[in-house]
mmCIF file of C-alpha atoms (C1' of nucleotides) in Angstrom:
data_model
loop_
_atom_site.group_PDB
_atom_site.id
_atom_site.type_symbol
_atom_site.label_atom_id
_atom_site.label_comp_id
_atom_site.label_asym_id
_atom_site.label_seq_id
_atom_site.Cartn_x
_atom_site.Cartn_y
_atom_site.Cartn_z
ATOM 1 C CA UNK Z 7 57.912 -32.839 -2.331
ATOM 2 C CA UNK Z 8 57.392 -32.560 1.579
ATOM 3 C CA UNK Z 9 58.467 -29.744 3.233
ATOM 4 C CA UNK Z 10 60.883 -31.137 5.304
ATOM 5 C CA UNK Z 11 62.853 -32.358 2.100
ATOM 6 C CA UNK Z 12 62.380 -29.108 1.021
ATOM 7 C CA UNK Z 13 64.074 -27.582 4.273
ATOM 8 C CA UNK Z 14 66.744 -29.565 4.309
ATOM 9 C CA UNK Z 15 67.513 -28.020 0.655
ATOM 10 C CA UNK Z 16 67.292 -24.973 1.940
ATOM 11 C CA UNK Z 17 70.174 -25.413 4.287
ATOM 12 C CA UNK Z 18 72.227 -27.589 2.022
ATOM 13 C CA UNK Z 19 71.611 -24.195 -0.628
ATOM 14 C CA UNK Z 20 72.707 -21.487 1.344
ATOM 15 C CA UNK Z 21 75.785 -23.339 2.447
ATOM 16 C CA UNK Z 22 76.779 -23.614 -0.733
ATOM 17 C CA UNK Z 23 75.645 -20.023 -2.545
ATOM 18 C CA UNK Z 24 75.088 -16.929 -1.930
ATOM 19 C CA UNK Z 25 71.278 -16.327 -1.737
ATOM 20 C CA UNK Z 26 70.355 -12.747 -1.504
ATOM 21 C CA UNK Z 27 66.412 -13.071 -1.513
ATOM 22 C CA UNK Z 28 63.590 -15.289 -1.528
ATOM 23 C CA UNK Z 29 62.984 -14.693 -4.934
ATOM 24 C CA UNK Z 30 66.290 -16.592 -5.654
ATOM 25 C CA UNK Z 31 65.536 -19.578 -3.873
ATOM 26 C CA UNK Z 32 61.900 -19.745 -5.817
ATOM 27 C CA UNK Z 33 64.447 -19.475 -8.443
ATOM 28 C CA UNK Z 34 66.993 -22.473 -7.576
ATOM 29 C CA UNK Z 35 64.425 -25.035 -6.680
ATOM 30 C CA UNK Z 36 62.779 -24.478 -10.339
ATOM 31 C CA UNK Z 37 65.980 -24.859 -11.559
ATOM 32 C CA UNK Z 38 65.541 -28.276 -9.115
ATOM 33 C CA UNK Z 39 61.745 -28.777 -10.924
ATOM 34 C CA UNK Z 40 60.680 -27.892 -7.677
ATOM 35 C CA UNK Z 41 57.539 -25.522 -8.061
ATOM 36 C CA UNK Z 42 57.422 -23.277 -4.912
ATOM 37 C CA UNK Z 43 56.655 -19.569 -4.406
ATOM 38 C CA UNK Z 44 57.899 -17.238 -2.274
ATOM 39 C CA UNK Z 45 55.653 -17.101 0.095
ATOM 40 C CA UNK Z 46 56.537 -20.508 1.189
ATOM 41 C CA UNK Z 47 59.972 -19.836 0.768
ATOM 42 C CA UNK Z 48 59.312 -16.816 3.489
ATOM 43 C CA UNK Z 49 57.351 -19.574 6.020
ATOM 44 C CA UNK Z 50 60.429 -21.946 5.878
ATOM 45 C CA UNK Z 51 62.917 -18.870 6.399
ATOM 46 C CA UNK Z 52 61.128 -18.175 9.285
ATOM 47 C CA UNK Z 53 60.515 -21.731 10.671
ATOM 48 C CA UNK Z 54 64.317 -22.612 9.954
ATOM 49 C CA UNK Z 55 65.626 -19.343 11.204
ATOM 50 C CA UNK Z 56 67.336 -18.083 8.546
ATOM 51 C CA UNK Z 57 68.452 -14.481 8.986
ATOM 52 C CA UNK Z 58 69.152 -12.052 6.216
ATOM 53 C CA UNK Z 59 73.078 -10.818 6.645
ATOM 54 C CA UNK Z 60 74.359 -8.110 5.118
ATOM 55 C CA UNK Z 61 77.831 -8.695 4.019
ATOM 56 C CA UNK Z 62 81.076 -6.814 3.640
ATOM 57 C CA UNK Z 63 80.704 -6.570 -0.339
ATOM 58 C CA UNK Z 64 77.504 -4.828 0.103
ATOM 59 C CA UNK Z 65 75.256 -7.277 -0.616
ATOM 60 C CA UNK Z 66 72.886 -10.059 1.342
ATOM 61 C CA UNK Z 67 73.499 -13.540 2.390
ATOM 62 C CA UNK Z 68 70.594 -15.732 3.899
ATOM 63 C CA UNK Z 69 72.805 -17.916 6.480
ATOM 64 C CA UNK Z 70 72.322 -19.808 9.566
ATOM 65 C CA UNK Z 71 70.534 -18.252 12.456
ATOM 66 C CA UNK Z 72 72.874 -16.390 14.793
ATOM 67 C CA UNK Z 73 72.603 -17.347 18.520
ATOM 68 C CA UNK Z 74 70.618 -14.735 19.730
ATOM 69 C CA UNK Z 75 72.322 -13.881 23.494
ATOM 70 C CA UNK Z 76 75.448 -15.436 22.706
ATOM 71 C CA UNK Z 77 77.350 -13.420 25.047
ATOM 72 C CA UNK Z 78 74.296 -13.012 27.456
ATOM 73 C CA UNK Z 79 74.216 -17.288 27.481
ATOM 74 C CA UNK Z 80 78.423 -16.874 28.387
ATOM 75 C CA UNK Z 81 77.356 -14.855 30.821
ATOM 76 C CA UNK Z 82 74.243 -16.991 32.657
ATOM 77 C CA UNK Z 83 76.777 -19.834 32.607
ATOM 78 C CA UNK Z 84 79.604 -18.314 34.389
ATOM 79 C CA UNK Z 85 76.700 -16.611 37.348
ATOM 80 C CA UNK Z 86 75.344 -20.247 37.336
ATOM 81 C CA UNK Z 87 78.431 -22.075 37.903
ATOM 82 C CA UNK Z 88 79.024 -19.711 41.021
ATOM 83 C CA UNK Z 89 75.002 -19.116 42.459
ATOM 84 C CA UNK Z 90 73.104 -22.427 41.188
ATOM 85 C CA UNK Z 91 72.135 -24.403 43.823
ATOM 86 C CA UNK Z 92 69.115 -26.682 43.087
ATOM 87 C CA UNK Z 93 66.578 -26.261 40.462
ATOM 88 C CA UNK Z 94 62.915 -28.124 39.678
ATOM 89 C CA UNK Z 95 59.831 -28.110 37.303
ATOM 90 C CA UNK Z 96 56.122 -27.985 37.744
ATOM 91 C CA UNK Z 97 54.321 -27.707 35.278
ATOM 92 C CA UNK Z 98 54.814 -24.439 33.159
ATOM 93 C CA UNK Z 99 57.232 -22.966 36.137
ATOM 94 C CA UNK Z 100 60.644 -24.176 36.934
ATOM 95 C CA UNK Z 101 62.012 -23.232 40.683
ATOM 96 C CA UNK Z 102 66.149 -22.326 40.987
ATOM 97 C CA UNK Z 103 67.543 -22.238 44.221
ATOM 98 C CA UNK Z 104 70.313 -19.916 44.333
ATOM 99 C CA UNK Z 105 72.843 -18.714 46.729
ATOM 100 C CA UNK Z 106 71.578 -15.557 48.597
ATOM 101 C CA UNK Z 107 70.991 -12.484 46.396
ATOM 102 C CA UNK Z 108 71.762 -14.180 43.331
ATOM 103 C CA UNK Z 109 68.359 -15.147 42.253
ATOM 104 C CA UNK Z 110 67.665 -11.264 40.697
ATOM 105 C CA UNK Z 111 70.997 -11.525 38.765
ATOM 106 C CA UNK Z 112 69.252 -14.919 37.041
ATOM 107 C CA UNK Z 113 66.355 -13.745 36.473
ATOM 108 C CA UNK Z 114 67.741 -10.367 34.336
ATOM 109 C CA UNK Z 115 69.897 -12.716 32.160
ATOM 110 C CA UNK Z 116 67.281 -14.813 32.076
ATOM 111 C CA UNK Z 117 64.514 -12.410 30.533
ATOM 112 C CA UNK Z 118 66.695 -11.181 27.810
ATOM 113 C CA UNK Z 119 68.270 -14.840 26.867
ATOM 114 C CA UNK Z 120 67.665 -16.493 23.751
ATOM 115 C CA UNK Z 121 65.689 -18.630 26.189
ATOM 116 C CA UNK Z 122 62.250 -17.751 23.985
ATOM 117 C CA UNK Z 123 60.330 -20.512 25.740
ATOM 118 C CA UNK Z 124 60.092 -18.358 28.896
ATOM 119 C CA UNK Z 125 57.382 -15.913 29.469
ATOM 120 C CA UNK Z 126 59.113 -14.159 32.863
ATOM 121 C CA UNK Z 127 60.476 -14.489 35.662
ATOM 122 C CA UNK Z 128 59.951 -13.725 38.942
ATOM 123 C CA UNK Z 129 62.700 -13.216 41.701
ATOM 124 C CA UNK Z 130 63.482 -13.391 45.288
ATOM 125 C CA UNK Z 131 66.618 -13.153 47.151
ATOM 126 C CA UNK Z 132 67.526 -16.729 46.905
ATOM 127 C CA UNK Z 133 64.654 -18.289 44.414
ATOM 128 C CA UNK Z 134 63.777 -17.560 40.858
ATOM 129 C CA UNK Z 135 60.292 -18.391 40.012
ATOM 130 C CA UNK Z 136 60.458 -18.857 35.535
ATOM 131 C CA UNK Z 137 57.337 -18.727 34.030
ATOM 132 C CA UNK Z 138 57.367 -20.628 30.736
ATOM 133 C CA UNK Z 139 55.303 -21.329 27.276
ATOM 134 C CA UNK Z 140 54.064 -24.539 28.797
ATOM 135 C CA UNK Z 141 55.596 -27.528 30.849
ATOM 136 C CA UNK Z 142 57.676 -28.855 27.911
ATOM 137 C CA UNK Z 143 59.392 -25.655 27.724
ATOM 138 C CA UNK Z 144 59.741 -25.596 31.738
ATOM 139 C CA UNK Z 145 61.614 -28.727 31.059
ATOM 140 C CA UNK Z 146 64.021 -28.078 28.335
ATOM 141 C CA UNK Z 147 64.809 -24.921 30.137
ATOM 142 C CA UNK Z 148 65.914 -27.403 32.912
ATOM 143 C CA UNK Z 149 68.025 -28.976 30.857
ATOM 144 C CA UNK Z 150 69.253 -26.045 28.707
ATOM 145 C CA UNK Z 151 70.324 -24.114 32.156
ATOM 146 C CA UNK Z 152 72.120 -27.589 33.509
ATOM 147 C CA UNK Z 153 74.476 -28.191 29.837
ATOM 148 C CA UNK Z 154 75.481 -24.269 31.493
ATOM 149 C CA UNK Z 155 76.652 -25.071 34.337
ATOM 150 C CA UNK K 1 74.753 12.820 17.291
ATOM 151 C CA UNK K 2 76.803 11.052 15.448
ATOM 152 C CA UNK K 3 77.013 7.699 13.420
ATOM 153 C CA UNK K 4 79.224 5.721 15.825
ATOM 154 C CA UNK K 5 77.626 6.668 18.851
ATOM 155 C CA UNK K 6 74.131 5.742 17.231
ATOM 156 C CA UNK K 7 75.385 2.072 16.221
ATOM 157 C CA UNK K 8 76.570 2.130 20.113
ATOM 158 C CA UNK K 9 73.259 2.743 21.002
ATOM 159 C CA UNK K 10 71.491 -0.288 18.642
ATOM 160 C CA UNK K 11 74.155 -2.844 19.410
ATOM 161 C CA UNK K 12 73.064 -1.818 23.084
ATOM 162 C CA UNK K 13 69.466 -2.067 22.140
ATOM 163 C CA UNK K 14 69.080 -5.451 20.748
ATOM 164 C CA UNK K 15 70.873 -6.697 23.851
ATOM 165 C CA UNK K 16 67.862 -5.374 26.407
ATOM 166 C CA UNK K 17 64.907 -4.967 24.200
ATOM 167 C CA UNK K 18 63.118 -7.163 21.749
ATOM 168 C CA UNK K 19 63.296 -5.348 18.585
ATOM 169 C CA UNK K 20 60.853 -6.549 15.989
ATOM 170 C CA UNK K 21 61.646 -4.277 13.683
ATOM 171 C CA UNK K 22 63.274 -1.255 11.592
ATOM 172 C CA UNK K 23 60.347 1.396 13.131
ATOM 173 C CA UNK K 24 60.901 0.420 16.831
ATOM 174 C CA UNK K 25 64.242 1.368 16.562
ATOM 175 C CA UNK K 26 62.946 4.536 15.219
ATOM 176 C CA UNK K 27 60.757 5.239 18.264
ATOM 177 C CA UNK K 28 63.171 3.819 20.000
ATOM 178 C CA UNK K 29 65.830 6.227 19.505
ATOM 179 C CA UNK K 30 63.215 9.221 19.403
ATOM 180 C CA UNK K 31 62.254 7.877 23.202
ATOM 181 C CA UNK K 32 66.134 8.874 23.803
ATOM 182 C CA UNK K 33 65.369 12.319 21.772
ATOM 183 C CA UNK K 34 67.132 11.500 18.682
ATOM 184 C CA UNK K 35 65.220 11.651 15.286
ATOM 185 C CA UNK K 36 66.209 9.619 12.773
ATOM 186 C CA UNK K 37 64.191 7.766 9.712
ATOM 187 C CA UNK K 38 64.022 4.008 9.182
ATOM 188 C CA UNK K 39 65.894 4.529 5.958
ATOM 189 C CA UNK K 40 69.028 5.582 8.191
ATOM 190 C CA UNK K 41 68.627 2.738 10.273
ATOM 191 C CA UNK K 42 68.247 0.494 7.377
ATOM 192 C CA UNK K 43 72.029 1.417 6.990
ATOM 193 C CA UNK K 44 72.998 1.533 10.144
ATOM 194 C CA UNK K 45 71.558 -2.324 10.287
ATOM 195 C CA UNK K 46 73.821 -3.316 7.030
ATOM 196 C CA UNK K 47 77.107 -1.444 8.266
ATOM 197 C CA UNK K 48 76.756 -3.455 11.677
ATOM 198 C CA UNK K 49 75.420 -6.840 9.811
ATOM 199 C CA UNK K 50 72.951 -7.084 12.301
ATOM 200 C CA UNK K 51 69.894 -9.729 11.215
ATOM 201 C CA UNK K 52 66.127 -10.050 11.733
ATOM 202 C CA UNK K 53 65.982 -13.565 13.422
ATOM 203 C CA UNK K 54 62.656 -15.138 13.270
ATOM 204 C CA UNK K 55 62.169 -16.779 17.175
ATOM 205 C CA UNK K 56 60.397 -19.807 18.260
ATOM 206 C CA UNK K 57 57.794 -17.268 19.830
ATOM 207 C CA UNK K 58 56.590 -16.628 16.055
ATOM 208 C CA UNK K 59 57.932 -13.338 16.139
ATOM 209 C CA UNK K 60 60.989 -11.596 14.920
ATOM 210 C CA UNK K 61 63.795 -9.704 16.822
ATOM 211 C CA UNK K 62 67.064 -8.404 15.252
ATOM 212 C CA UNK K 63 70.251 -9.653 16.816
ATOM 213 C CA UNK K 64 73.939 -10.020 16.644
ATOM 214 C CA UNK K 65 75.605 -10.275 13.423
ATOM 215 C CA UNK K 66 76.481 -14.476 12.893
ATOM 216 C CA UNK K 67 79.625 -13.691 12.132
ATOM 217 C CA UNK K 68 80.917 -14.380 15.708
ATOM 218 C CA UNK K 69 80.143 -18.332 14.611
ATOM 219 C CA UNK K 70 82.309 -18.554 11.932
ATOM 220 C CA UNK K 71 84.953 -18.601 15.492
ATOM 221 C CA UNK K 72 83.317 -20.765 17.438
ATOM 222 C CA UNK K 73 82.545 -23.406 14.230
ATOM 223 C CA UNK K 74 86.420 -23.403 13.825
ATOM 224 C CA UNK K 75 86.992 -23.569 17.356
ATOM 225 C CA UNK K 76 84.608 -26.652 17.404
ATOM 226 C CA UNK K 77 86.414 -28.303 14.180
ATOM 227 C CA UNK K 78 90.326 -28.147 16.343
ATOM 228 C CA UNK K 79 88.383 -29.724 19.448
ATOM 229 C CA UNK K 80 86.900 -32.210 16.989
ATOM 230 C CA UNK K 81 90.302 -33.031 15.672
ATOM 231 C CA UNK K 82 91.135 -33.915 19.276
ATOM 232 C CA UNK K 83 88.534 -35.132 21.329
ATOM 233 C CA UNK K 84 86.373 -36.986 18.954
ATOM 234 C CA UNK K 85 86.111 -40.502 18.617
ATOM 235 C CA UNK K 86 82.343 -41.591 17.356
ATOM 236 C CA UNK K 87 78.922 -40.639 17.040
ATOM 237 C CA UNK K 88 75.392 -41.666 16.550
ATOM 238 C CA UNK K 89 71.912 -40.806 16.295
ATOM 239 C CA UNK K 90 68.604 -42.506 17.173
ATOM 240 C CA UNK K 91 65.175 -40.262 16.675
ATOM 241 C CA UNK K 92 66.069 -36.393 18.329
ATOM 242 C CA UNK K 93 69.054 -37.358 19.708
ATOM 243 C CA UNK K 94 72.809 -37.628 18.920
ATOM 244 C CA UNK K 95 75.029 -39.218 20.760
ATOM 245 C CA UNK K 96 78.896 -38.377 20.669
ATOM 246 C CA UNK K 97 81.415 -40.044 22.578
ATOM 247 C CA UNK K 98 84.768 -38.052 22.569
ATOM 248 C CA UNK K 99 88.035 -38.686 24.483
ATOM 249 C CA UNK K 100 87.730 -38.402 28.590
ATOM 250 C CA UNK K 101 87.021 -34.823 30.091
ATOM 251 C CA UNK K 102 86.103 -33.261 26.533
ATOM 252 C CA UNK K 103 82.312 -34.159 26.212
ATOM 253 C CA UNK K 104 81.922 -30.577 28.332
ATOM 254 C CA UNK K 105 83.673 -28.324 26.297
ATOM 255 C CA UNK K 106 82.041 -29.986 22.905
ATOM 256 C CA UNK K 107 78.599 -29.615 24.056
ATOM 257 C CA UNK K 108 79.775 -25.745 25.389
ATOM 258 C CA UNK K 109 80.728 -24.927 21.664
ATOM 259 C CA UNK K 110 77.661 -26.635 20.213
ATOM 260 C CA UNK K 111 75.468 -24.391 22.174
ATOM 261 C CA UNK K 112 76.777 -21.502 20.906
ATOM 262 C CA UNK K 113 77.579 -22.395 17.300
ATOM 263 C CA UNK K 114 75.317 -21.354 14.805
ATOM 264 C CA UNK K 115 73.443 -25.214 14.339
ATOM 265 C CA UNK K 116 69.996 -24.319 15.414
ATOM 266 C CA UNK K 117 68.838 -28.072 15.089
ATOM 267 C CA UNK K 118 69.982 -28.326 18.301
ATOM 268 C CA UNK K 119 67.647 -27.680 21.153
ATOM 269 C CA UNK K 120 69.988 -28.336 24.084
ATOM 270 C CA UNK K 121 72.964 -30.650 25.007
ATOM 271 C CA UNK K 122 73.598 -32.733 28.064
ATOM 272 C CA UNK K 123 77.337 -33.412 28.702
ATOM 273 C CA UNK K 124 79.119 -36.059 30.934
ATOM 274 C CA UNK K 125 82.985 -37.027 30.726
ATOM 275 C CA UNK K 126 83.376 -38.296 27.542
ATOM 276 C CA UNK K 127 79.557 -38.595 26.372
ATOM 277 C CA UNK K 128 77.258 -35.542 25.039
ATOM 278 C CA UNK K 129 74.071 -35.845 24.401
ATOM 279 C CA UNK K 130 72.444 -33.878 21.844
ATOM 280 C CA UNK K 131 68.454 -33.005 21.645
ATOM 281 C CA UNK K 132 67.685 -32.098 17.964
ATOM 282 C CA UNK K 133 64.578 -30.245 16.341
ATOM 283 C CA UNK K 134 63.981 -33.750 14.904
ATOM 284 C CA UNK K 135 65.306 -36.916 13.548
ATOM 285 C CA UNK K 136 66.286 -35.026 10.337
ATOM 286 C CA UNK K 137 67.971 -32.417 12.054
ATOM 287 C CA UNK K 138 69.760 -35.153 13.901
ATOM 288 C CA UNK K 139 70.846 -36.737 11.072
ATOM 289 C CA UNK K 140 71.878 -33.292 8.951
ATOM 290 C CA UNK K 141 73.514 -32.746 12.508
ATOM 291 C CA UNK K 142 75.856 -36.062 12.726
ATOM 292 C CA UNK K 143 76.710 -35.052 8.207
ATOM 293 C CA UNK K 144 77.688 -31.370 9.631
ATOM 294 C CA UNK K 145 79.776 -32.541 12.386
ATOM 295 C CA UNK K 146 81.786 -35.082 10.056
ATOM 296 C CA UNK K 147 82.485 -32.329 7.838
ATOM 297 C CA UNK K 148 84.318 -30.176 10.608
ATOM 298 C CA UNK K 149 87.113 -33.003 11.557
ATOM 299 C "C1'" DA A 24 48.506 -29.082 7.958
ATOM 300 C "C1'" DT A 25 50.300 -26.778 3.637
ATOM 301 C "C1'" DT A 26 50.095 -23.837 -0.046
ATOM 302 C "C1'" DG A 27 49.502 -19.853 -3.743
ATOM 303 C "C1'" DA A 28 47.573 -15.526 -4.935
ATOM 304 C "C1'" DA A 29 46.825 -11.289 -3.431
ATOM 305 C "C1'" DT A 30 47.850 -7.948 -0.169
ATOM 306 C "C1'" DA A 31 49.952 -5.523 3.646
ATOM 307 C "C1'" DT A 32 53.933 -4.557 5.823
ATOM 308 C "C1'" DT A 33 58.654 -3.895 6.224
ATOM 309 C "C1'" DA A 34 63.137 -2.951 4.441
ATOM 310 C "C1'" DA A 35 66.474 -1.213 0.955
ATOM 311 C "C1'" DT A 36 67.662 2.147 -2.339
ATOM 312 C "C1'" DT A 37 67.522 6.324 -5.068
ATOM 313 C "C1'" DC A 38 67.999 10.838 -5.346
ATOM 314 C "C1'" DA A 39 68.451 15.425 -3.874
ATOM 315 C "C1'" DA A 40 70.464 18.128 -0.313
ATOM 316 C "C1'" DG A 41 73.186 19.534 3.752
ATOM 317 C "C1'" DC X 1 80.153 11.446 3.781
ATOM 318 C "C1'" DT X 2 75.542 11.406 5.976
ATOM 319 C "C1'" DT X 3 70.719 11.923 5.917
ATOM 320 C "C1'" DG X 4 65.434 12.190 4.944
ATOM 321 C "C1'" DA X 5 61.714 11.878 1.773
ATOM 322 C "C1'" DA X 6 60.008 9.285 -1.566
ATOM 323 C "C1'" DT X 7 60.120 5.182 -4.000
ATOM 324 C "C1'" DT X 8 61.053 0.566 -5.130
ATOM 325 C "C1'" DA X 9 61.974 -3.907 -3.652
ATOM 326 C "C1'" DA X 10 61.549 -7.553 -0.643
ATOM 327 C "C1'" DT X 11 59.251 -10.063 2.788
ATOM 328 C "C1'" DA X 12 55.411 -11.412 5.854
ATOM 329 C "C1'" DT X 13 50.662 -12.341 6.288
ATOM 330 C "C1'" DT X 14 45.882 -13.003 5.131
ATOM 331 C "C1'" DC X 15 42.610 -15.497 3.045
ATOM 332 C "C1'" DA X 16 40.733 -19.109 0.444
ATOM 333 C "C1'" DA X 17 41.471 -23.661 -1.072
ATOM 334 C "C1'" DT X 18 43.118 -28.151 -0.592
#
DNA sequence: ATTGAATATTAATTCAAG
DNA sequence: CTTGAATTAATATTCAAT
């Protein structure tokens, strides 16, 4: 058993029950024959993103990872669509050109996005210097920030 | 102080801060001169369904409840029912062709549904691109989409 | 790189009290 | 009905092994 199989039946499981601790899903894939501890089970939570949610009836569901800054992304889109001028990557930075004294307003969505692959940011009037894990993330943020617009 | 206006103050919170966890909303709050125990805010976390979502980074922050996706899934599935017309997938990427003008608002809803595989999406007129995790999620990706139409 | 066993840390609950 | 202190339960991590 590979983990990635082993992923992958942790999403189909808690589509289809409700899984309110690790402990069950040691549980359901030795019901499977799979042999797996929860220790594991807390390593794939955390590299799948599962979250934890507490539900109406009282109990816990593990579920699908929320998007963090849903309503901060909303947001970033609808500034972008009216300040984004131009934008490039170097390396670990990406450069965004934006119409005058809109380059702070980026930067503050920016810095508390869901956008985890950015370290900072750092903003003039009219550029916004982003600061990011390394040049792969500088270019996926490219892309994320131009599917906003 | 009471109860409502503290769950204002931690739905404000986790919008500026990275909050790892259930104690730095205790100092948090106590920064703002109001003492209250983890326990309480253990409470306060399950009557708001807020979650612990594990990030890219490594680390953890809690976050909006993923309720709010339940909408935007649905909203996806009636665009589906419209605008789509076929899909593939080859390595990361899926590749969805829908009916002219919708590819935008498709890839708009997959970025802020609750599928995770998905790194980013690049959107023409009636072609979206889709940049999975990996092939796998690409493929579990193309299954999940199906099952919305 | 992935894992289990043990451990440390964090989170949820119980229980008494305001 | 809400809370804190104490406790239990659950989860994350460390460490050694593979």
């Amino acid at each position: 058993m590979k983990k990635r199989e082993r992923h992958r039946l942790l999403q189909d499981l808690i589509q289809e029950k409700v899984v309110e601790k690790q402990e069950d899903f040691v549980k359901l894939l030795e019901d499977k024959g799979i042999e797996i501890t929860q220790a594991t089970i807390s390593r794939d939570i955390k590299e799948l993103h599962l979250v934890k949610t507490p539900l109406d009836s009282g109990g816990y569901r593990y579920s699908m990872p929320p998007d963090v800054h849903f309503d901060t992304t909303k947001k970033l889109g609808r500034l972008l669509s009216d300040a984004y001028i131009s934008m490039d990557t170097m390396d670990y930075f990406l450069v965004m050109k934006t119409s005058p004294g809109n380059a702070q307003a980026v930067g503050a969505l920016m810095d508390n996005s869901a956008f985890d692959g950015v370290i900072g940011s750092i903003c003039g009037d009219d550029t916004m210097l982003l600061i990011c894990r390394n040049p792969e993330m500088a270019q996926l943020m490219k892309e994320k920030l131009l599917s906003l617009i």
